[in-house]
Amino acid sequence: MKTLKKIAIPVSLGILGLMVLNACSVGIPKGATAVQNFKADQYMGKWYEIARFDYKFEKNMDNVTANYSKNEDGTIKVVNRGYHYVKKEWKESAGEARFVNQPAEARLKVSFFKPFWAGYNVIDIDDNYRYALVVGNNLKYIWILSREKEIPADIRQRFLEKAKNLGYATDELIWVKHDR
């Protein structure tokens, strides 16, 4: 029995450690490159979520927006808001984002439940900071964002092609409704 405890406790701690590290993954998908010469000040403000995968934390939500603002300490305040159309109620979640490297590279990590951080990588953005393609640390997380409730067909196509070339299953995207 003592031998089993000597093995089970370290193995259990190792598995727990791997789970925590995986939950705190702030990487970028293979082949993806974060936007360089990123202008964080231009990125601040309200964005409409145009498309995403069907995440548990956003299930049954439409009218989803993300609002970014700078905190005094240089971090970024993130407020996500959406309407849960099954429960017929608005939901809001506030978090914090930080740059992984330097602010000129659009690689960030975001946390809504500290100490757990997730990757937030802007991999494409138009020159006027009106449309953005954002991915997480792997091919399970992707968002198409816009300053307006719709996105032009040429931008949509550009983002879909880029995502597909990286390996994203773009046919599984949910196109978010904005009617409120």
Short mmCIF file of N, CA and C in Angstrom, two decimals:
data_model
loop_
_atom_site.label_atom_id
_atom_site.label_comp_id
_atom_site.label_asym_id
_atom_site.label_seq_id
_atom_site.Cartn_x
_atom_site.Cartn_y
_atom_site.Cartn_z
N MET A 1 0.82 -1.20 0.00
CA MET A 1 0.00 0.00 0.00
C MET A 1 0.87 1.27 0.00
N LYS A 2 1.97 1.24 0.79
CA LYS A 2 2.85 2.40 0.83
C LYS A 2 3.48 2.66 -0.53
N THR A 3 3.80 1.59 -1.26
CA THR A 3 4.39 1.72 -2.59
C THR A 3 3.40 2.39 -3.53
N LEU A 4 2.13 2.00 -3.44
CA LEU A 4 1.09 2.58 -4.28
C LEU A 4 0.96 4.08 -4.01
N LYS A 5 1.00 4.47 -2.75
CA LYS A 5 0.93 5.90 -2.39
C LYS A 5 2.15 6.65 -2.92
N LYS A 6 3.32 6.02 -2.85
CA LYS A 6 4.53 6.66 -3.34
C LYS A 6 4.46 6.93 -4.83
N ILE A 7 3.74 6.10 -5.55
CA ILE A 7 3.59 6.27 -7.00
C ILE A 7 2.39 7.16 -7.31
N ALA A 8 1.27 6.89 -6.66
CA ALA A 8 0.02 7.58 -6.99
C ALA A 8 0.08 9.08 -6.71
N ILE A 9 0.66 9.48 -5.62
CA ILE A 9 0.69 10.91 -5.27
C ILE A 9 1.52 11.71 -6.29
N PRO A 10 2.76 11.31 -6.61
CA PRO A 10 3.51 12.08 -7.62
C PRO A 10 2.85 12.07 -9.00
N VAL A 11 2.30 10.91 -9.38
CA VAL A 11 1.64 10.83 -10.69
C VAL A 11 0.42 11.75 -10.71
N SER A 12 -0.36 11.74 -9.65
CA SER A 12 -1.54 12.62 -9.57
C SER A 12 -1.15 14.09 -9.62
N LEU A 13 -0.12 14.45 -8.90
CA LEU A 13 0.36 15.83 -8.92
C LEU A 13 0.87 16.21 -10.30
N GLY A 14 1.54 15.29 -10.97
CA GLY A 14 2.04 15.54 -12.32
C GLY A 14 0.90 15.77 -13.30
N ILE A 15 -0.13 14.95 -13.21
CA ILE A 15 -1.30 15.10 -14.09
C ILE A 15 -2.00 16.42 -13.81
N LEU A 16 -2.16 16.75 -12.54
CA LEU A 16 -2.78 18.02 -12.17
C LEU A 16 -1.96 19.19 -12.71
N GLY A 17 -0.65 19.09 -12.59
CA GLY A 17 0.23 20.14 -13.12
C GLY A 17 0.08 20.31 -14.62
N LEU A 18 0.01 19.22 -15.35
CA LEU A 18 -0.18 19.28 -16.80
C LEU A 18 -1.52 19.91 -17.15
N MET A 19 -2.55 19.58 -16.38
CA MET A 19 -3.87 20.17 -16.63
C MET A 19 -3.84 21.68 -16.41
N VAL A 20 -3.17 22.12 -15.36
CA VAL A 20 -3.06 23.56 -15.09
C VAL A 20 -2.27 24.24 -16.20
N LEU A 21 -1.15 23.65 -16.61
CA LEU A 21 -0.35 24.23 -17.69
C LEU A 21 -1.15 24.32 -18.98
N ASN A 22 -1.91 23.28 -19.28
CA ASN A 22 -2.73 23.29 -20.49
C ASN A 22 -3.80 24.37 -20.39
N ALA A 23 -4.37 24.57 -19.22
CA ALA A 23 -5.39 25.60 -19.03
C ALA A 23 -4.80 26.99 -19.15
N CYS A 24 -3.52 27.10 -18.98
CA CYS A 24 -2.85 28.40 -19.04
C CYS A 24 -2.07 28.58 -20.34
N SER A 25 -2.44 27.85 -21.35
CA SER A 25 -1.70 27.90 -22.61
C SER A 25 -1.96 29.21 -23.33
N VAL A 26 -0.90 29.92 -23.64
CA VAL A 26 -1.03 31.20 -24.33
C VAL A 26 -0.26 31.18 -25.64
N GLY A 27 -0.19 30.02 -26.25
CA GLY A 27 0.53 29.88 -27.50
C GLY A 27 -0.25 30.43 -28.68
N ILE A 28 0.21 30.06 -29.87
CA ILE A 28 -0.42 30.48 -31.12
C ILE A 28 -0.40 29.25 -32.03
N PRO A 29 -1.46 29.02 -32.80
CA PRO A 29 -1.50 27.83 -33.64
C PRO A 29 -0.33 27.78 -34.63
N LYS A 30 0.10 26.57 -34.93
CA LYS A 30 1.19 26.36 -35.87
C LYS A 30 0.85 27.01 -37.22
N GLY A 31 1.79 27.79 -37.72
CA GLY A 31 1.60 28.46 -39.00
C GLY A 31 0.99 29.84 -38.90
N ALA A 32 0.40 30.16 -37.75
CA ALA A 32 -0.23 31.48 -37.56
C ALA A 32 0.82 32.48 -37.10
N THR A 33 0.64 33.72 -37.49
CA THR A 33 1.53 34.80 -37.09
C THR A 33 0.69 35.96 -36.57
N ALA A 34 1.02 36.45 -35.41
CA ALA A 34 0.30 37.60 -34.86
C ALA A 34 0.66 38.85 -35.65
N VAL A 35 -0.29 39.77 -35.72
CA VAL A 35 -0.08 41.04 -36.40
C VAL A 35 1.11 41.77 -35.76
N GLN A 36 2.00 42.27 -36.59
CA GLN A 36 3.15 43.05 -36.12
C GLN A 36 2.84 44.54 -36.30
N ASN A 37 3.56 45.38 -35.62
CA ASN A 37 3.28 46.82 -35.63
C ASN A 37 1.84 47.10 -35.21
N PHE A 38 1.39 46.31 -34.26
CA PHE A 38 0.03 46.40 -33.73
C PHE A 38 -0.16 47.71 -32.98
N LYS A 39 -1.27 48.36 -33.23
CA LYS A 39 -1.60 49.63 -32.57
C LYS A 39 -2.72 49.39 -31.56
N ALA A 40 -2.32 49.09 -30.33
CA ALA A 40 -3.28 48.73 -29.29
C ALA A 40 -4.34 49.82 -29.08
N ASP A 41 -3.93 51.08 -29.14
CA ASP A 41 -4.88 52.17 -28.93
C ASP A 41 -6.00 52.15 -29.97
N GLN A 42 -5.67 51.79 -31.20
CA GLN A 42 -6.68 51.71 -32.25
C GLN A 42 -7.59 50.51 -32.07
N TYR A 43 -7.09 49.49 -31.39
CA TYR A 43 -7.87 48.26 -31.17
C TYR A 43 -8.91 48.44 -30.04
N MET A 44 -8.66 49.39 -29.16
CA MET A 44 -9.57 49.60 -28.03
C MET A 44 -10.96 49.99 -28.54
N GLY A 45 -11.96 49.71 -27.71
CA GLY A 45 -13.33 50.06 -28.05
C GLY A 45 -14.20 48.82 -28.26
N LYS A 46 -15.35 49.05 -28.85
CA LYS A 46 -16.36 48.01 -29.01
C LYS A 46 -16.20 47.24 -30.32
N TRP A 47 -16.30 45.92 -30.21
CA TRP A 47 -16.26 45.02 -31.35
C TRP A 47 -17.49 44.11 -31.30
N TYR A 48 -18.06 43.83 -32.46
CA TYR A 48 -19.15 42.87 -32.57
C TYR A 48 -18.56 41.52 -32.98
N GLU A 49 -19.01 40.48 -32.31
CA GLU A 49 -18.59 39.14 -32.68
C GLU A 49 -19.42 38.73 -33.89
N ILE A 50 -18.74 38.47 -35.00
CA ILE A 50 -19.42 38.10 -36.24
C ILE A 50 -19.52 36.58 -36.36
N ALA A 51 -18.45 35.87 -36.00
CA ALA A 51 -18.46 34.41 -36.10
C ALA A 51 -17.55 33.82 -35.03
N ARG A 52 -17.85 32.56 -34.66
CA ARG A 52 -17.07 31.83 -33.66
C ARG A 52 -17.43 30.36 -33.77
N PHE A 53 -16.69 29.52 -33.08
CA PHE A 53 -17.09 28.13 -32.91
C PHE A 53 -18.11 28.08 -31.78
N ASP A 54 -18.74 26.95 -31.59
CA ASP A 54 -19.79 26.80 -30.59
C ASP A 54 -19.18 26.47 -29.22
N TYR A 55 -18.69 27.49 -28.55
CA TYR A 55 -18.05 27.31 -27.25
C TYR A 55 -19.08 27.17 -26.15
N LYS A 56 -18.75 26.35 -25.16
CA LYS A 56 -19.64 26.14 -24.01
C LYS A 56 -19.96 27.47 -23.33
N PHE A 57 -18.95 28.34 -23.20
CA PHE A 57 -19.14 29.60 -22.48
C PHE A 57 -19.92 30.64 -23.29
N GLU A 58 -20.19 30.37 -24.58
CA GLU A 58 -20.99 31.29 -25.39
C GLU A 58 -22.20 30.59 -26.01
N LYS A 59 -22.49 29.40 -25.54
CA LYS A 59 -23.60 28.62 -26.11
C LYS A 59 -24.92 29.39 -25.97
N ASN A 60 -25.71 29.34 -27.04
CA ASN A 60 -27.03 29.99 -27.07
C ASN A 60 -26.95 31.50 -26.88
N MET A 61 -25.88 32.12 -27.35
CA MET A 61 -25.75 33.56 -27.21
C MET A 61 -25.70 34.23 -28.58
N ASP A 62 -26.41 35.33 -28.68
CA ASP A 62 -26.31 36.19 -29.85
C ASP A 62 -26.07 37.61 -29.36
N ASN A 63 -25.98 38.54 -30.28
CA ASN A 63 -25.70 39.93 -29.91
C ASN A 63 -24.46 40.06 -29.04
N VAL A 64 -23.44 39.27 -29.36
CA VAL A 64 -22.23 39.24 -28.55
C VAL A 64 -21.28 40.37 -28.96
N THR A 65 -20.80 41.09 -27.95
CA THR A 65 -19.83 42.15 -28.18
C THR A 65 -18.65 41.98 -27.22
N ALA A 66 -17.55 42.59 -27.59
CA ALA A 66 -16.38 42.64 -26.72
C ALA A 66 -15.95 44.10 -26.68
N ASN A 67 -15.68 44.59 -25.49
CA ASN A 67 -15.25 45.97 -25.32
C ASN A 67 -13.89 45.96 -24.63
N TYR A 68 -12.92 46.63 -25.25
CA TYR A 68 -11.56 46.68 -24.74
C TYR A 68 -11.21 48.10 -24.34
N SER A 69 -10.59 48.24 -23.17
CA SER A 69 -10.14 49.56 -22.71
C SER A 69 -8.86 49.37 -21.90
N LYS A 70 -8.02 50.40 -21.92
CA LYS A 70 -6.74 50.31 -21.20
C LYS A 70 -6.93 50.61 -19.72
N ASN A 71 -6.27 49.79 -18.91
CA ASN A 71 -6.20 50.04 -17.48
C ASN A 71 -4.98 50.91 -17.20
N GLU A 72 -4.96 51.55 -16.06
CA GLU A 72 -3.84 52.43 -15.70
C GLU A 72 -2.52 51.69 -15.64
N ASP A 73 -2.55 50.40 -15.30
CA ASP A 73 -1.31 49.63 -15.17
C ASP A 73 -0.80 49.07 -16.50
N GLY A 74 -1.45 49.43 -17.61
CA GLY A 74 -1.01 48.97 -18.92
C GLY A 74 -1.70 47.71 -19.41
N THR A 75 -2.44 47.05 -18.52
CA THR A 75 -3.20 45.89 -18.95
C THR A 75 -4.46 46.37 -19.68
N ILE A 76 -5.19 45.44 -20.24
CA ILE A 76 -6.39 45.78 -21.00
C ILE A 76 -7.60 45.16 -20.32
N LYS A 77 -8.60 45.98 -20.08
CA LYS A 77 -9.86 45.50 -19.52
C LYS A 77 -10.68 44.93 -20.67
N VAL A 78 -11.22 43.73 -20.47
CA VAL A 78 -12.03 43.06 -21.48
C VAL A 78 -13.41 42.82 -20.89
N VAL A 79 -14.44 43.31 -21.57
CA VAL A 79 -15.82 43.06 -21.13
C VAL A 79 -16.58 42.43 -22.30
N ASN A 80 -16.92 41.17 -22.12
CA ASN A 80 -17.70 40.45 -23.12
C ASN A 80 -19.16 40.45 -22.68
N ARG A 81 -20.06 40.67 -23.65
CA ARG A 81 -21.48 40.76 -23.32
C ARG A 81 -22.27 40.08 -24.43
N GLY A 82 -23.33 39.37 -24.05
CA GLY A 82 -24.17 38.73 -25.05
C GLY A 82 -25.53 38.40 -24.47
N TYR A 83 -26.46 38.14 -25.38
CA TYR A 83 -27.82 37.82 -24.98
C TYR A 83 -28.04 36.31 -25.09
N HIS A 84 -28.37 35.69 -23.96
CA HIS A 84 -28.66 34.24 -23.92
C HIS A 84 -30.12 34.09 -24.33
N TYR A 85 -30.34 33.69 -25.57
CA TYR A 85 -31.70 33.69 -26.11
C TYR A 85 -32.57 32.55 -25.57
N VAL A 86 -32.00 31.54 -24.93
CA VAL A 86 -32.80 30.50 -24.30
C VAL A 86 -33.29 30.97 -22.93
N LYS A 87 -32.36 31.52 -22.13
CA LYS A 87 -32.71 32.01 -20.79
C LYS A 87 -33.33 33.40 -20.84
N LYS A 88 -33.26 34.03 -22.01
CA LYS A 88 -33.81 35.38 -22.22
C LYS A 88 -33.23 36.39 -21.22
N GLU A 89 -31.88 36.40 -21.18
CA GLU A 89 -31.20 37.33 -20.29
C GLU A 89 -29.83 37.70 -20.86
N TRP A 90 -29.37 38.89 -20.49
CA TRP A 90 -28.05 39.36 -20.88
C TRP A 90 -27.02 38.77 -19.94
N LYS A 91 -25.89 38.38 -20.47
CA LYS A 91 -24.77 37.87 -19.68
C LYS A 91 -23.57 38.75 -19.96
N GLU A 92 -22.76 38.96 -18.93
CA GLU A 92 -21.56 39.77 -19.08
C GLU A 92 -20.43 39.14 -18.29
N SER A 93 -19.25 39.21 -18.86
CA SER A 93 -18.07 38.68 -18.20
C SER A 93 -16.92 39.66 -18.39
N ALA A 94 -16.27 40.00 -17.28
CA ALA A 94 -15.15 40.95 -17.34
C ALA A 94 -13.85 40.21 -17.05
N GLY A 95 -12.82 40.58 -17.80
CA GLY A 95 -11.52 39.96 -17.62
C GLY A 95 -10.40 40.95 -17.90
N GLU A 96 -9.21 40.40 -18.04
CA GLU A 96 -8.02 41.22 -18.26
C GLU A 96 -7.14 40.57 -19.32
N ALA A 97 -6.54 41.39 -20.15
CA ALA A 97 -5.60 40.90 -21.16
C ALA A 97 -4.24 41.57 -20.95
N ARG A 98 -3.19 40.83 -21.29
CA ARG A 98 -1.82 41.34 -21.21
C ARG A 98 -1.07 40.88 -22.45
N PHE A 99 -0.12 41.68 -22.87
CA PHE A 99 0.70 41.30 -24.01
C PHE A 99 1.65 40.18 -23.59
N VAL A 100 1.82 39.20 -24.47
CA VAL A 100 2.74 38.09 -24.21
C VAL A 100 4.17 38.57 -24.38
N ASN A 101 4.42 39.33 -25.42
CA ASN A 101 5.74 39.87 -25.69
C ASN A 101 5.67 41.40 -25.58
N GLN A 102 5.89 42.10 -26.66
CA GLN A 102 5.82 43.56 -26.64
C GLN A 102 4.47 44.01 -27.24
N PRO A 103 3.99 45.19 -26.88
CA PRO A 103 2.69 45.68 -27.38
C PRO A 103 2.60 45.85 -28.89
N ALA A 104 3.71 45.87 -29.59
CA ALA A 104 3.67 45.99 -31.05
C ALA A 104 3.36 44.65 -31.73
N GLU A 105 3.28 43.59 -30.94
CA GLU A 105 2.92 42.27 -31.47
C GLU A 105 1.56 41.88 -30.86
N ALA A 106 0.60 41.56 -31.72
CA ALA A 106 -0.78 41.30 -31.27
C ALA A 106 -0.95 39.90 -30.70
N ARG A 107 -0.04 39.52 -29.81
CA ARG A 107 -0.15 38.26 -29.06
C ARG A 107 -0.42 38.62 -27.62
N LEU A 108 -1.60 38.26 -27.17
CA LEU A 108 -1.99 38.56 -25.81
C LEU A 108 -2.42 37.29 -25.09
N LYS A 109 -2.54 37.41 -23.81
CA LYS A 109 -3.15 36.36 -23.00
C LYS A 109 -4.30 37.03 -22.25
N VAL A 110 -5.39 36.31 -22.11
CA VAL A 110 -6.58 36.86 -21.48
C VAL A 110 -7.04 35.92 -20.37
N SER A 111 -7.55 36.53 -19.30
CA SER A 111 -8.05 35.74 -18.18
C SER A 111 -9.38 36.30 -17.70
N PHE A 112 -10.33 35.41 -17.56
CA PHE A 112 -11.60 35.74 -16.93
C PHE A 112 -11.70 35.06 -15.56
N PHE A 113 -10.79 34.09 -15.34
CA PHE A 113 -10.75 33.34 -14.08
C PHE A 113 -9.29 33.14 -13.71
N LYS A 114 -8.71 34.12 -13.03
CA LYS A 114 -7.29 34.00 -12.65
C LYS A 114 -7.14 32.84 -11.69
N PRO A 115 -6.07 32.11 -11.80
CA PRO A 115 -4.84 32.35 -12.51
C PRO A 115 -4.80 31.71 -13.90
N PHE A 116 -5.94 31.39 -14.48
CA PHE A 116 -5.99 30.71 -15.77
C PHE A 116 -5.99 31.73 -16.91
N TRP A 117 -5.05 31.57 -17.82
CA TRP A 117 -4.89 32.46 -18.96
C TRP A 117 -5.05 31.68 -20.25
N ALA A 118 -5.55 32.33 -21.27
CA ALA A 118 -5.70 31.70 -22.59
C ALA A 118 -5.10 32.61 -23.65
N GLY A 119 -4.69 32.03 -24.74
CA GLY A 119 -4.12 32.80 -25.84
C GLY A 119 -5.18 33.62 -26.56
N TYR A 120 -4.81 34.82 -26.95
CA TYR A 120 -5.65 35.74 -27.72
C TYR A 120 -4.72 36.38 -28.74
N ASN A 121 -4.80 35.90 -29.98
CA ASN A 121 -3.87 36.31 -31.02
C ASN A 121 -4.61 36.95 -32.19
N VAL A 122 -4.35 38.21 -32.45
CA VAL A 122 -4.92 38.87 -33.62
C VAL A 122 -4.00 38.52 -34.78
N ILE A 123 -4.51 37.72 -35.73
CA ILE A 123 -3.66 37.25 -36.83
C ILE A 123 -3.95 37.96 -38.14
N ASP A 124 -5.02 38.75 -38.18
CA ASP A 124 -5.30 39.56 -39.36
C ASP A 124 -6.19 40.73 -38.94
N ILE A 125 -5.91 41.88 -39.50
CA ILE A 125 -6.70 43.07 -39.20
C ILE A 125 -6.57 44.02 -40.39
N ASP A 126 -7.64 44.72 -40.70
CA ASP A 126 -7.56 45.66 -41.81
C ASP A 126 -6.80 46.92 -41.37
N ASP A 127 -6.41 47.72 -42.32
CA ASP A 127 -5.60 48.91 -42.02
C ASP A 127 -6.30 49.91 -41.11
N ASN A 128 -7.62 49.94 -41.13
CA ASN A 128 -8.38 50.91 -40.33
C ASN A 128 -8.87 50.34 -38.99
N TYR A 129 -8.45 49.13 -38.67
CA TYR A 129 -8.84 48.48 -37.41
C TYR A 129 -10.37 48.40 -37.27
N ARG A 130 -11.01 47.96 -38.35
CA ARG A 130 -12.47 47.79 -38.35
C ARG A 130 -12.87 46.32 -38.34
N TYR A 131 -11.98 45.43 -38.78
CA TYR A 131 -12.27 44.00 -38.87
C TYR A 131 -11.05 43.23 -38.41
N ALA A 132 -11.27 42.19 -37.59
CA ALA A 132 -10.15 41.44 -37.04
C ALA A 132 -10.44 39.95 -37.02
N LEU A 133 -9.39 39.17 -37.26
CA LEU A 133 -9.44 37.72 -37.14
C LEU A 133 -8.59 37.36 -35.93
N VAL A 134 -9.22 36.73 -34.95
CA VAL A 134 -8.57 36.41 -33.68
C VAL A 134 -8.62 34.90 -33.45
N VAL A 135 -7.51 34.34 -33.00
CA VAL A 135 -7.46 32.91 -32.69
C VAL A 135 -6.88 32.71 -31.30
N GLY A 136 -7.17 31.56 -30.74
CA GLY A 136 -6.62 31.20 -29.44
C GLY A 136 -5.27 30.53 -29.60
N ASN A 137 -4.98 29.59 -28.72
CA ASN A 137 -3.69 28.92 -28.76
C ASN A 137 -3.69 27.67 -29.63
N ASN A 138 -4.88 27.26 -30.12
CA ASN A 138 -4.95 26.07 -30.97
C ASN A 138 -6.13 26.22 -31.94
N LEU A 139 -6.41 25.18 -32.70
CA LEU A 139 -7.43 25.25 -33.74
C LEU A 139 -8.86 25.12 -33.20
N LYS A 140 -9.02 25.19 -31.89
CA LYS A 140 -10.36 25.12 -31.29
C LYS A 140 -10.97 26.50 -31.05
N TYR A 141 -10.16 27.55 -31.17
CA TYR A 141 -10.63 28.89 -30.81
C TYR A 141 -10.40 29.87 -31.94
N ILE A 142 -11.49 30.50 -32.38
CA ILE A 142 -11.42 31.49 -33.46
C ILE A 142 -12.60 32.44 -33.36
N TRP A 143 -12.33 33.69 -33.66
CA TRP A 143 -13.38 34.71 -33.68
C TRP A 143 -13.15 35.65 -34.85
N ILE A 144 -14.24 36.04 -35.49
CA ILE A 144 -14.20 37.10 -36.48
C ILE A 144 -14.92 38.27 -35.85
N LEU A 145 -14.25 39.42 -35.78
CA LEU A 145 -14.79 40.60 -35.11
C LEU A 145 -14.93 41.76 -36.10
N SER A 146 -15.87 42.64 -35.79
CA SER A 146 -16.10 43.82 -36.63
C SER A 146 -16.56 44.98 -35.75
N ARG A 147 -16.27 46.18 -36.20
CA ARG A 147 -16.76 47.37 -35.50
C ARG A 147 -18.24 47.59 -35.79
N GLU A 148 -18.74 46.92 -36.81
CA GLU A 148 -20.15 47.02 -37.20
C GLU A 148 -20.79 45.65 -37.04
N LYS A 149 -22.11 45.57 -37.17
CA LYS A 149 -22.82 44.31 -36.99
C LYS A 149 -22.69 43.37 -38.17
N GLU A 150 -22.06 43.83 -39.23
CA GLU A 150 -21.85 43.00 -40.41
C GLU A 150 -20.42 43.19 -40.89
N ILE A 151 -20.02 42.32 -41.80
CA ILE A 151 -18.66 42.38 -42.33
C ILE A 151 -18.74 42.29 -43.86
N PRO A 152 -17.95 43.08 -44.57
CA PRO A 152 -17.98 43.02 -46.03
C PRO A 152 -17.57 41.63 -46.55
N ALA A 153 -18.13 41.25 -47.68
CA ALA A 153 -17.88 39.92 -48.26
C ALA A 153 -16.40 39.68 -48.53
N ASP A 154 -15.67 40.69 -48.98
CA ASP A 154 -14.25 40.48 -49.30
C ASP A 154 -13.42 40.23 -48.04
N ILE A 155 -13.74 40.91 -46.95
CA ILE A 155 -13.03 40.69 -45.67
C ILE A 155 -13.39 39.31 -45.13
N ARG A 156 -14.67 38.99 -45.19
CA ARG A 156 -15.13 37.67 -44.73
C ARG A 156 -14.37 36.57 -45.46
N GLN A 157 -14.28 36.68 -46.78
CA GLN A 157 -13.59 35.68 -47.58
C GLN A 157 -12.10 35.61 -47.23
N ARG A 158 -11.48 36.75 -47.06
CA ARG A 158 -10.06 36.81 -46.69
C ARG A 158 -9.81 36.09 -45.37
N PHE A 159 -10.64 36.37 -44.37
CA PHE A 159 -10.48 35.75 -43.06
C PHE A 159 -10.75 34.24 -43.12
N LEU A 160 -11.79 33.84 -43.86
CA LEU A 160 -12.12 32.42 -43.97
C LEU A 160 -11.00 31.65 -44.66
N GLU A 161 -10.45 32.21 -45.72
CA GLU A 161 -9.34 31.55 -46.42
C GLU A 161 -8.12 31.41 -45.52
N LYS A 162 -7.80 32.46 -44.78
CA LYS A 162 -6.64 32.41 -43.88
C LYS A 162 -6.86 31.34 -42.81
N ALA A 163 -8.05 31.33 -42.23
CA ALA A 163 -8.36 30.33 -41.19
C ALA A 163 -8.32 28.92 -41.75
N LYS A 164 -8.89 28.72 -42.91
CA LYS A 164 -8.91 27.39 -43.53
C LYS A 164 -7.49 26.92 -43.83
N ASN A 165 -6.64 27.82 -44.31
CA ASN A 165 -5.25 27.46 -44.61
C ASN A 165 -4.47 27.06 -43.36
N LEU A 166 -4.89 27.56 -42.20
CA LEU A 166 -4.24 27.18 -40.94
C LEU A 166 -4.78 25.86 -40.39
N GLY A 167 -5.90 25.40 -40.96
CA GLY A 167 -6.47 24.13 -40.50
C GLY A 167 -7.78 24.25 -39.75
N TYR A 168 -8.33 25.45 -39.66
CA TYR A 168 -9.61 25.64 -38.97
C TYR A 168 -10.75 25.05 -39.79
N ALA A 169 -11.71 24.42 -39.13
CA ALA A 169 -12.90 23.86 -39.77
C ALA A 169 -13.92 25.00 -39.90
N THR A 170 -13.72 25.84 -40.90
CA THR A 170 -14.55 27.05 -41.03
C THR A 170 -16.02 26.75 -41.30
N ASP A 171 -16.33 25.55 -41.77
CA ASP A 171 -17.73 25.19 -41.98
C ASP A 171 -18.47 25.00 -40.66
N GLU A 172 -17.75 24.94 -39.55
CA GLU A 172 -18.36 24.79 -38.22
C GLU A 172 -18.56 26.14 -37.52
N LEU A 173 -18.22 27.23 -38.18
CA LEU A 173 -18.40 28.55 -37.56
C LEU A 173 -19.89 28.85 -37.35
N ILE A 174 -20.16 29.49 -36.25
CA ILE A 174 -21.51 30.00 -35.97
C ILE A 174 -21.49 31.48 -36.32
N TRP A 175 -22.44 31.90 -37.13
CA TRP A 175 -22.53 33.30 -37.54
C TRP A 175 -23.50 33.99 -36.59
N VAL A 176 -22.98 34.89 -35.80
CA VAL A 176 -23.71 35.50 -34.68
C VAL A 176 -24.75 36.49 -35.19
N LYS A 177 -25.94 36.39 -34.63
CA LYS A 177 -27.02 37.34 -34.98
C LYS A 177 -26.90 38.57 -34.09
N HIS A 178 -27.16 39.73 -34.70
CA HIS A 178 -27.17 40.99 -33.97
C HIS A 178 -28.45 41.72 -34.31
N ASP A 179 -29.42 41.63 -33.40
CA ASP A 179 -30.70 42.27 -33.65
C ASP A 179 -31.19 43.13 -32.51
N ARG A 180 -30.42 43.27 -31.47
CA ARG A 180 -30.88 44.03 -30.29
C ARG A 180 -30.09 45.30 -30.16
#
